[in-house]
């Protein structure tokens, strides 16, 4: 019991702290960047539904998960369905073809941030027809592997225009929203701006120039607990923050 109470207090404190840090980072952001108010995605993976309800009741609406089964279970949880009617789920993990229907059928699914191939885009485009309401398109981001690490998902930066063009031309049930990166872990910020974030910013520049898109309309999802403020200063419009809000996760599980 006392444990639960403590958790509650920590969570609201964490959420408020992150929100005020976001605001402060926005004030430091270069005026040359699109002046979009960043969206906080609270990453709730491996955390119980009760904490999601708590954060929701504290005003948080966007939540991120990176395992399809976990997102589907939480999205269909009776308490969440009853108490979190406006919840917006972001899928931020690697999506396997055989899990697409399960993901797309999840109530409150708002965005898939990890589209990294034409094949995946085509599959989402095709299957979304069965699930969409009111002709609404499925919001997606293209995941870019900015750190050129083989273990990371995402397309190479040089391929991003091609994939975005494919989505715009051939995937009419999808709405291209922006670019997302995970980037290398524990980058030492004393070395200067995180090169992954700079690469994603440059990628957006190129995609917008090549495809004549308005840069103010193309989002950047980058930054996690350790570096979301830095990411906002460099132009992030979506930050994905987990442990600073919900507390540390069990170590044995990978985040990707
Ligand atoms: C887990 C995860 C996060 C959040 O990580 P924290 O360090 O807990 O803030 C953000 N993005 C992705 C893709 C993740 O898997």
Coordinates of N, CA and C in Angstrom, one line a residue, residues 77-221:
X77 N -7.3 -2.8 -22.0 CA -7.5 -2.9 -20.5 C -8.8 -2.2 -20.1
X78 N -9.7 -2.9 -19.4 CA -11.0 -2.3 -19.1 C -10.9 -1.0 -18.3
X79 N -10.0 -0.9 -17.4 CA -9.9 0.3 -16.6 C -9.4 1.5 -17.5
X80 N -8.4 1.2 -18.4 CA -7.9 2.2 -19.3 C -9.0 2.6 -20.2
X81 N -9.8 1.7 -20.7 CA -10.8 2.0 -21.7 C -11.9 2.9 -21.0
X82 N -12.1 2.6 -19.7 CA -13.1 3.4 -19.0 C -12.6 4.8 -18.5
X83 N -11.4 4.8 -18.1 CA -10.9 6.1 -17.5 C -10.1 6.9 -18.4
X84 N -9.6 6.4 -19.5 CA -8.7 7.1 -20.4 C -9.2 7.2 -21.8
X85 N -10.4 7.8 -21.9 CA -11.1 7.8 -23.2 C -10.4 8.5 -24.3
X86 N -9.5 9.5 -24.0 CA -8.8 10.2 -25.0 C -7.4 9.8 -25.1
X87 N -7.0 8.6 -24.7 CA -5.6 8.2 -24.7 C -5.2 8.1 -26.1
X88 N -3.9 8.4 -26.4 CA -3.3 8.4 -27.7 C -2.1 7.5 -27.7
X89 N -2.1 6.3 -28.3 CA -1.0 5.4 -28.2 C -0.1 5.6 -29.4
X90 N 1.2 5.7 -29.1 CA 2.3 5.7 -30.1 C 3.0 4.4 -30.1
X91 N 3.1 3.7 -31.2 CA 3.9 2.5 -31.3 C 5.3 2.9 -31.7
X92 N 6.3 2.6 -30.8 CA 7.7 3.1 -31.0 C 8.7 1.9 -31.1
X93 N 8.2 0.7 -31.3 CA 9.1 -0.5 -31.4 C 9.2 -1.0 -32.8
X94 N 9.9 -2.1 -32.9 CA 10.1 -2.7 -34.2 C 8.8 -3.5 -34.5
X95 N 8.2 -3.3 -35.7 CA 7.0 -3.9 -36.0 C 7.1 -5.1 -37.0
X96 N 6.8 -6.3 -36.5 CA 6.8 -7.5 -37.4 C 5.5 -7.6 -38.2
X97 N 5.6 -8.1 -39.4 CA 4.4 -8.2 -40.3 C 3.3 -9.0 -39.6
X98 N 3.6 -10.1 -38.9 CA 2.6 -10.9 -38.3 C 1.9 -10.2 -37.1
X99 N 2.4 -9.1 -36.7 CA 1.7 -8.4 -35.6 C 0.9 -7.1 -36.0
X100 N 0.9 -6.9 -37.3 CA 0.3 -5.6 -37.8 C -1.2 -5.6 -37.4
X101 N -2.0 -6.6 -37.7 CA -3.4 -6.6 -37.4 C -3.6 -6.3 -35.9
X102 N -2.8 -7.0 -35.1 CA -3.0 -6.8 -33.6 C -2.8 -5.3 -33.2
X103 N -1.7 -4.8 -33.8 CA -1.4 -3.4 -33.5 C -2.6 -2.4 -34.0
X104 N -2.9 -2.6 -35.3 CA -3.9 -1.7 -35.9 C -5.3 -1.8 -35.2
X105 N -5.6 -3.0 -34.6 CA -6.9 -3.2 -34.0 C -6.9 -2.6 -32.6
X106 N -5.8 -2.1 -32.1 CA -5.8 -1.6 -30.7 C -6.5 -0.3 -30.6
X107 N -7.5 -0.2 -29.6 CA -8.2 1.0 -29.4 C -7.3 2.2 -29.1
X108 N -7.5 3.4 -29.7 CA -6.7 4.5 -29.3 C -5.4 4.6 -30.0
X109 N -5.1 3.7 -30.9 CA -3.8 3.8 -31.6 C -3.7 5.1 -32.4
X110 N -2.7 5.9 -32.1 CA -2.6 7.3 -32.7 C -1.6 7.4 -33.8
X111 N -0.5 6.7 -33.6 CA 0.6 6.8 -34.5 C 1.6 5.7 -34.4
X112 N 2.1 5.3 -35.6 CA 3.2 4.3 -35.7 C 4.5 5.0 -36.1
X113 N 5.4 5.1 -35.1 CA 6.6 6.0 -35.3 C 7.7 5.3 -36.0
X114 N 7.6 4.0 -36.3 CA 8.7 3.2 -36.7 C 8.6 2.5 -38.1
X115 N 8.1 3.3 -39.1 CA 8.1 2.7 -40.4 C 9.4 2.8 -41.1
X116 N 10.0 1.7 -41.4 CA 11.4 1.8 -42.0 C 11.6 1.0 -43.3
X117 N 10.5 0.7 -43.9 CA 10.7 0.0 -45.3 C 9.4 0.2 -46.1
X118 N 9.6 0.1 -47.4 CA 8.4 0.2 -48.3 C 7.4 -0.9 -48.0
X119 N 8.0 -2.0 -47.7 CA 7.2 -3.2 -47.5 C 6.3 -3.0 -46.2
X120 N 6.9 -2.5 -45.2 CA 6.1 -2.2 -44.0 C 5.0 -1.1 -44.2
X121 N 5.4 -0.1 -45.0 CA 4.5 1.0 -45.3 C 3.3 0.4 -46.1
X122 N 3.6 -0.4 -47.1 CA 2.6 -1.0 -47.9 C 1.6 -1.9 -47.1
X123 N 2.2 -2.7 -46.2 CA 1.4 -3.6 -45.4 C 0.5 -2.8 -44.5
X124 N 1.0 -1.7 -43.8 CA 0.2 -0.9 -43.0 C -0.9 -0.2 -43.8
X125 N -0.6 0.3 -45.0 CA -1.5 0.9 -45.9 C -2.7 0.0 -46.2
X126 N -2.3 -1.3 -46.5 CA -3.3 -2.2 -46.9 C -4.2 -2.6 -45.7
X127 N -3.6 -2.9 -44.6 CA -4.4 -3.4 -43.5 C -5.2 -2.4 -42.8
X128 N -4.7 -1.1 -42.8 CA -5.4 0.0 -42.1 C -6.9 0.1 -42.6
X129 N -7.1 -0.2 -43.9 CA -8.5 -0.2 -44.4 C -9.5 -0.9 -43.6
X130 N -9.1 -2.0 -43.0 CA -10.0 -2.8 -42.2 C -10.4 -2.1 -40.8
X131 N -9.5 -1.3 -40.4 CA -9.6 -0.7 -39.0 C -10.0 0.7 -39.0
X132 N -9.8 1.5 -40.0 CA -9.9 2.9 -39.9 C -11.4 3.3 -39.7
X133 N -11.6 4.5 -39.1 CA -12.9 5.0 -38.9 C -13.0 6.3 -39.6
X134 N -14.1 6.7 -40.2 CA -14.3 8.0 -40.8 C -13.2 8.3 -41.8
X135 N -12.8 7.3 -42.6 CA -11.8 7.5 -43.6 C -10.5 8.1 -43.1
X136 N -10.3 8.1 -41.8 CA -9.1 8.7 -41.3 C -7.8 7.9 -41.7
X137 N -6.8 8.7 -42.1 CA -5.5 8.0 -42.4 C -4.8 7.7 -41.1
X138 N -3.9 6.7 -41.2 CA -3.1 6.3 -40.1 C -1.8 7.2 -40.1
X139 N -1.6 7.8 -38.9 CA -0.4 8.7 -38.8 C 0.8 7.8 -38.7
X140 N 1.9 8.1 -39.4 CA 3.1 7.3 -39.3 C 4.3 8.3 -39.4
X141 N 5.4 7.8 -38.8 CA 6.7 8.5 -38.9 C 7.6 7.5 -39.6
X142 N 8.6 8.0 -40.2 CA 9.7 7.2 -40.8 C 10.8 7.1 -39.9
X143 N 11.2 5.9 -39.5 CA 12.4 5.8 -38.6 C 13.7 5.7 -39.3
X144 N 14.6 6.6 -38.9 CA 15.9 6.7 -39.6 C 17.0 6.2 -38.6
X145 N 17.9 5.4 -39.2 CA 19.0 4.9 -38.4 C 20.1 5.9 -38.5
X146 N 20.1 6.9 -37.6 CA 21.1 8.0 -37.7 C 22.5 7.6 -37.2
X147 N 22.6 6.5 -36.5 CA 23.9 6.2 -35.9 C 24.6 5.1 -36.7
X148 N 24.0 4.7 -37.8 CA 24.6 3.6 -38.6 C 25.0 2.4 -37.9
X149 N 24.3 2.1 -36.8 CA 24.6 0.9 -36.0 C 23.7 -0.2 -36.6
X150 N 24.4 -1.4 -36.9 CA 23.6 -2.5 -37.5 C 22.5 -3.0 -36.7
X151 N 22.7 -2.9 -35.4 CA 21.6 -3.5 -34.5 C 20.4 -2.6 -34.5
X152 N 20.5 -1.4 -34.9 CA 19.3 -0.5 -34.8 C 18.5 -0.6 -36.1
X153 N 17.2 -0.5 -35.8 CA 16.3 -0.4 -37.0 C 16.2 0.9 -37.6
X154 N 15.6 1.1 -38.7 CA 15.5 2.4 -39.3 C 16.2 2.3 -40.7
X155 N 15.8 3.2 -41.6 CA 16.5 3.3 -42.9 C 17.7 4.2 -42.8
X156 N 18.6 4.0 -43.7 CA 19.7 4.9 -43.8 C 19.2 6.3 -44.2
X157 N 19.9 7.3 -43.6 CA 19.4 8.7 -43.9 C 19.3 9.0 -45.4
X158 N 20.2 8.4 -46.2 CA 20.2 8.7 -47.6 C 19.0 8.1 -48.3
X159 N 18.3 7.2 -47.7 CA 17.1 6.5 -48.3 C 15.8 7.2 -47.9
X160 N 15.9 8.2 -47.0 CA 14.7 8.7 -46.4 C 13.7 9.4 -47.4
X161 N 14.3 10.2 -48.4 CA 13.5 10.8 -49.4 C 12.7 9.8 -50.1
X162 N 13.4 8.7 -50.5 CA 12.8 7.7 -51.4 C 11.6 7.0 -50.6
X163 N 11.8 6.7 -49.4 CA 10.7 6.1 -48.6 C 9.5 7.1 -48.4
X164 N 9.9 8.3 -48.0 CA 8.8 9.3 -47.8 C 8.0 9.5 -49.1
X165 N 8.7 9.6 -50.2 CA 8.1 9.7 -51.5 C 7.1 8.6 -51.8
X166 N 7.6 7.4 -51.5 CA 6.8 6.2 -51.7 C 5.5 6.3 -50.9
X167 N 5.6 6.7 -49.7 CA 4.5 6.8 -48.8 C 3.5 7.8 -49.3
X168 N 4.0 9.0 -49.7 CA 3.1 10.1 -50.2 C 2.4 9.7 -51.5
X169 N 3.1 8.9 -52.3 CA 2.5 8.6 -53.6 C 1.7 7.3 -53.6
X170 N 2.1 6.3 -52.9 CA 1.5 5.0 -53.0 C 0.7 4.5 -51.8
X171 N 0.9 5.2 -50.7 CA 0.2 4.7 -49.4 C -0.9 5.8 -49.0
X172 N -2.0 5.8 -49.7 CA -2.9 6.9 -49.5 C -3.7 6.7 -48.2
X173 N -3.6 5.6 -47.6 CA -4.3 5.4 -46.3 C -3.4 5.8 -45.1
X174 N -2.1 6.2 -45.4 CA -1.2 6.7 -44.4 C -1.0 8.2 -44.5
X175 N -0.8 8.8 -43.3 CA -0.5 10.2 -43.2 C 1.0 10.3 -42.7
X176 N 1.8 10.8 -43.6 CA 3.3 11.0 -43.2 C 3.4 12.2 -42.3
X177 N 3.9 12.0 -41.1 CA 3.9 13.0 -40.1 C 5.3 13.5 -39.8
X178 N 6.3 12.7 -39.9 CA 7.6 13.1 -39.6 C 8.7 12.0 -39.6
X179 N 9.8 12.4 -39.0 CA 10.9 11.4 -38.9 C 11.3 11.2 -37.5
X180 N 11.7 9.9 -37.2 CA 12.0 9.5 -35.8 C 13.4 8.9 -35.8
X181 N 14.1 9.1 -34.7 CA 15.3 8.3 -34.5 C 15.5 7.9 -33.1
X182 N 16.2 6.8 -32.8 CA 16.6 6.4 -31.5 C 18.0 6.9 -31.2
X183 N 18.9 6.7 -32.1 CA 20.3 7.2 -31.9 C 21.1 6.4 -30.9
X184 N 22.3 6.7 -30.8 CA 23.2 6.0 -29.9 C 22.9 6.3 -28.5
X185 N 23.1 5.3 -27.6 CA 22.8 5.5 -26.2 C 24.0 6.2 -25.5
X186 N 23.7 6.8 -24.4 CA 24.7 7.5 -23.6 C 25.8 8.3 -24.4
X187 N 25.3 9.1 -25.3 CA 26.2 10.0 -26.0 C 26.7 11.1 -25.0
X188 N 27.9 11.4 -25.0 CA 28.5 12.4 -24.1 C 28.3 13.8 -24.6
X189 N 27.3 14.5 -24.0 CA 26.9 15.8 -24.5 C 28.0 16.9 -24.4
X190 N 29.0 16.6 -23.6 CA 30.1 17.6 -23.4 C 30.9 17.7 -24.7
X191 N 30.6 16.7 -25.6 CA 31.3 16.7 -26.9 C 30.6 17.6 -27.9
X192 N 29.5 18.2 -27.5 CA 28.8 19.1 -28.5 C 27.5 18.5 -28.9
X193 N 26.7 19.1 -29.8 CA 25.4 18.6 -30.2 C 25.5 17.1 -30.6
X194 N 24.5 16.4 -30.2 CA 24.4 15.0 -30.5 C 24.3 14.8 -32.1
X195 N 25.2 14.1 -32.7 CA 25.3 14.0 -34.1 C 24.0 13.2 -34.7
X196 N 23.4 12.4 -33.9 CA 22.2 11.7 -34.3 C 21.1 12.7 -34.5
X197 N 21.0 13.7 -33.6 CA 19.9 14.7 -33.7 C 20.2 15.6 -34.9
X198 N 21.5 15.9 -35.1 CA 21.8 16.8 -36.2 C 21.5 16.1 -37.5
X199 N 21.8 14.8 -37.6 CA 21.5 14.0 -38.8 C 20.0 14.0 -39.1
X200 N 19.2 13.8 -38.1 CA 17.8 13.8 -38.3 C 17.2 15.2 -38.8
X201 N 17.8 16.2 -38.2 CA 17.4 17.6 -38.7 C 17.8 17.8 -40.1
X202 N 19.0 17.3 -40.5 CA 19.4 17.5 -41.9 C 18.6 16.6 -42.8
X203 N 18.2 15.4 -42.3 CA 17.4 14.5 -43.1 C 16.1 15.2 -43.4
X204 N 15.5 15.9 -42.5 CA 14.2 16.6 -42.7 C 14.4 17.7 -43.7
X205 N 15.5 18.4 -43.6 CA 15.8 19.5 -44.6 C 15.8 18.9 -46.0
X206 N 16.5 17.8 -46.1 CA 16.6 17.2 -47.5 C 15.3 16.7 -48.0
X207 N 14.6 16.0 -47.1 CA 13.3 15.4 -47.5 C 12.4 16.5 -48.0
X208 N 12.3 17.6 -47.2 CA 11.4 18.7 -47.5 C 11.8 19.4 -48.8
X209 N 13.1 19.6 -49.0 CA 13.6 20.2 -50.2 C 13.3 19.3 -51.4
X210 N 13.6 18.1 -51.3 CA 13.4 17.1 -52.4 C 11.9 17.0 -52.8
X211 N 11.1 17.0 -51.8 CA 9.7 16.6 -52.1 C 8.8 17.9 -51.9
X212 N 9.4 19.0 -51.8 CA 8.6 20.3 -51.7 C 7.6 20.2 -50.5
X213 N 8.1 19.8 -49.4 CA 7.2 19.8 -48.2 C 7.5 21.0 -47.3
X214 N 6.5 21.4 -46.6 CA 6.6 22.5 -45.7 C 7.3 22.0 -44.4
X215 N 8.5 22.5 -44.1 CA 9.3 22.0 -43.0 C 8.5 22.2 -41.6
X216 N 7.6 23.1 -41.6 CA 6.8 23.3 -40.3 C 5.8 22.2 -40.1
X217 N 5.6 21.4 -41.2 CA 4.6 20.4 -41.1 C 5.3 19.0 -40.9
X218 N 6.6 18.9 -40.8 CA 7.2 17.6 -40.7 C 7.9 17.5 -39.3
X219 N 7.4 16.6 -38.6 CA 7.9 16.5 -37.2 C 9.2 15.7 -37.0
X220 N 9.8 16.0 -35.9 CA 11.0 15.2 -35.5 C 10.8 14.6 -34.2
X221 N 10.8 13.2 -34.1 CA 10.7 12.5 -32.8 C 12.1 12.1 -32.4

